[in-house]
């Protein structure tokens, strides 16, 4: 089945720094999504991307849907302590296939 | 406006027992998907219910079954529990079967 390779696995950064993480796949996805999960909670949708090449922002977060439809990246600018958590990429192939595939997550730690 | 509600929040069961987890979707949502999230992993798709029918199923054995009620709420049943079934079980709801799911906080199942 389709696998999503997410990197890096973890990041330790200083407050105020920018962060970049990405997700690649050997298969094409028609929708890419980025979620954040805090301890003891379910994933919360940050950004959804529906078109190849699409660049979408949500506050300090920016995500792009790769042209090949096999990758996506998420950038966080000027990180703050509440950005701490696990970030997951997810993909949907569409065409009636609702099996949303997740990457293994990037664990972000922000040092004040 | 209540989001996705799952119950119970935590559960401990013995190997071989059966368990039922419950999910109430976000108001206005008619589709429920269930995911299993092992420790340190991304969620894995179990199945999706729409119009009271199982519309799609992931790579999980028949021990995992579900149901959707006319009010769109859903149950996940797992029979003959194995130690490896210990995980966080997440319910996600949406309007229609496409993406943009809203997740609940999950049920933490421990099988001993």
Short mmCIF file of C-alpha atoms in Angstrom, two decimals, chain A residues 7-99:
data_model
loop_
_atom_site.label_atom_id
_atom_site.label_comp_id
_atom_site.label_asym_id
_atom_site.label_seq_id
_atom_site.Cartn_x
_atom_site.Cartn_y
_atom_site.Cartn_z
CA UNK A 7 11.22 13.57 8.03
CA UNK A 8 12.81 14.47 10.26
CA UNK A 9 11.63 12.14 13.01
CA UNK A 10 12.35 14.78 15.64
CA UNK A 11 13.58 18.34 15.90
CA UNK A 12 14.94 20.37 18.79
CA UNK A 13 14.92 24.08 18.08
CA UNK A 14 15.21 27.39 19.86
CA UNK A 15 12.18 29.63 20.25
CA UNK A 16 12.01 32.06 17.33
CA UNK A 17 13.63 29.70 14.81
CA UNK A 18 11.92 28.55 11.63
CA UNK A 19 11.07 24.87 11.13
CA UNK A 20 10.69 22.79 8.00
CA UNK A 21 9.45 19.21 7.71
CA UNK A 22 8.44 17.16 4.72
CA UNK A 23 6.64 14.09 3.56
CA UNK A 24 7.30 11.95 0.49
CA UNK A 25 5.57 9.01 -1.09
CA UNK A 26 6.17 6.58 -3.92
CA UNK A 27 2.49 6.94 -4.83
CA UNK A 28 0.41 9.89 -5.97
CA UNK A 29 -1.98 11.56 -3.56
CA UNK A 30 -4.72 13.98 -4.58
CA UNK A 31 -5.08 15.57 -1.16
CA UNK A 32 -2.37 16.32 1.37
CA UNK A 33 -3.13 17.27 4.95
CA UNK A 34 -1.03 18.35 7.90
CA UNK A 35 -2.11 17.60 11.48
CA UNK A 36 -0.72 18.43 14.93
CA UNK A 37 -1.22 16.11 17.87
CA UNK A 38 -0.72 17.11 21.49
CA UNK A 39 -0.29 14.48 24.25
CA UNK A 40 -3.58 12.81 25.15
CA UNK A 41 -5.42 14.42 22.25
CA UNK A 42 -6.44 13.50 18.75
CA UNK A 43 -4.81 15.09 15.68
CA UNK A 44 -5.97 18.59 14.81
CA UNK A 45 -6.07 19.66 11.17
CA UNK A 46 -3.68 22.52 10.41
CA UNK A 47 -3.72 22.80 6.64
CA UNK A 48 -5.39 20.92 3.77
CA UNK A 49 -4.03 21.02 0.21
CA UNK A 50 -6.11 19.94 -2.78
CA UNK A 51 -4.15 20.90 -5.89
CA UNK A 52 -0.64 20.12 -7.12
CA UNK A 53 1.59 23.17 -6.64
CA UNK A 54 -0.79 24.75 -4.14
CA UNK A 55 0.85 26.86 -1.43
CA UNK A 56 -1.36 27.58 1.57
CA UNK A 57 -0.74 29.52 4.77
CA UNK A 58 -2.42 29.42 8.14
CA UNK A 59 -0.85 32.08 10.36
CA UNK A 60 2.80 31.16 10.87
CA UNK A 61 2.30 27.85 9.07
CA UNK A 62 2.83 27.38 5.34
CA UNK A 63 2.39 24.13 3.45
CA UNK A 64 2.86 23.17 -0.17
CA UNK A 65 1.47 20.36 -2.32
CA UNK A 66 4.33 19.10 -4.48
CA UNK A 67 4.07 19.33 -8.27
CA UNK A 68 4.59 15.59 -8.66
CA UNK A 69 1.76 14.97 -6.13
CA UNK A 70 4.16 12.68 -4.28
CA UNK A 71 5.38 15.12 -1.65
CA UNK A 72 4.46 17.97 0.63
CA UNK A 73 6.23 20.21 3.10
CA UNK A 74 5.23 22.21 6.16
CA UNK A 75 7.07 25.28 7.39
CA UNK A 76 6.58 26.97 10.74
CA UNK A 77 8.03 30.45 11.08
CA UNK A 78 9.16 32.12 14.30
CA UNK A 79 8.42 29.09 16.49
CA UNK A 80 6.93 29.54 19.96
CA UNK A 81 6.74 27.11 22.89
CA UNK A 82 3.13 26.11 22.13
CA UNK A 83 4.29 24.74 18.76
CA UNK A 84 5.60 21.72 20.69
CA UNK A 85 3.88 18.52 19.61
CA UNK A 86 3.88 15.84 16.95
CA UNK A 87 3.17 16.89 13.37
CA UNK A 88 1.72 14.36 10.95
CA UNK A 89 1.36 14.50 7.21
CA UNK A 90 -1.53 12.58 5.71
CA UNK A 91 -2.61 11.83 2.19
CA UNK A 92 -5.76 10.80 0.38
CA UNK A 93 -5.71 9.28 -3.09
CA UNK A 94 -9.28 10.38 -3.74
CA UNK A 95 -11.49 8.82 -6.40
CA UNK A 96 -13.65 7.25 -3.72
CA UNK A 97 -10.68 5.94 -1.74
CA UNK A 98 -11.08 7.33 1.78
CA UNK A 99 -8.21 5.44 3.37
#
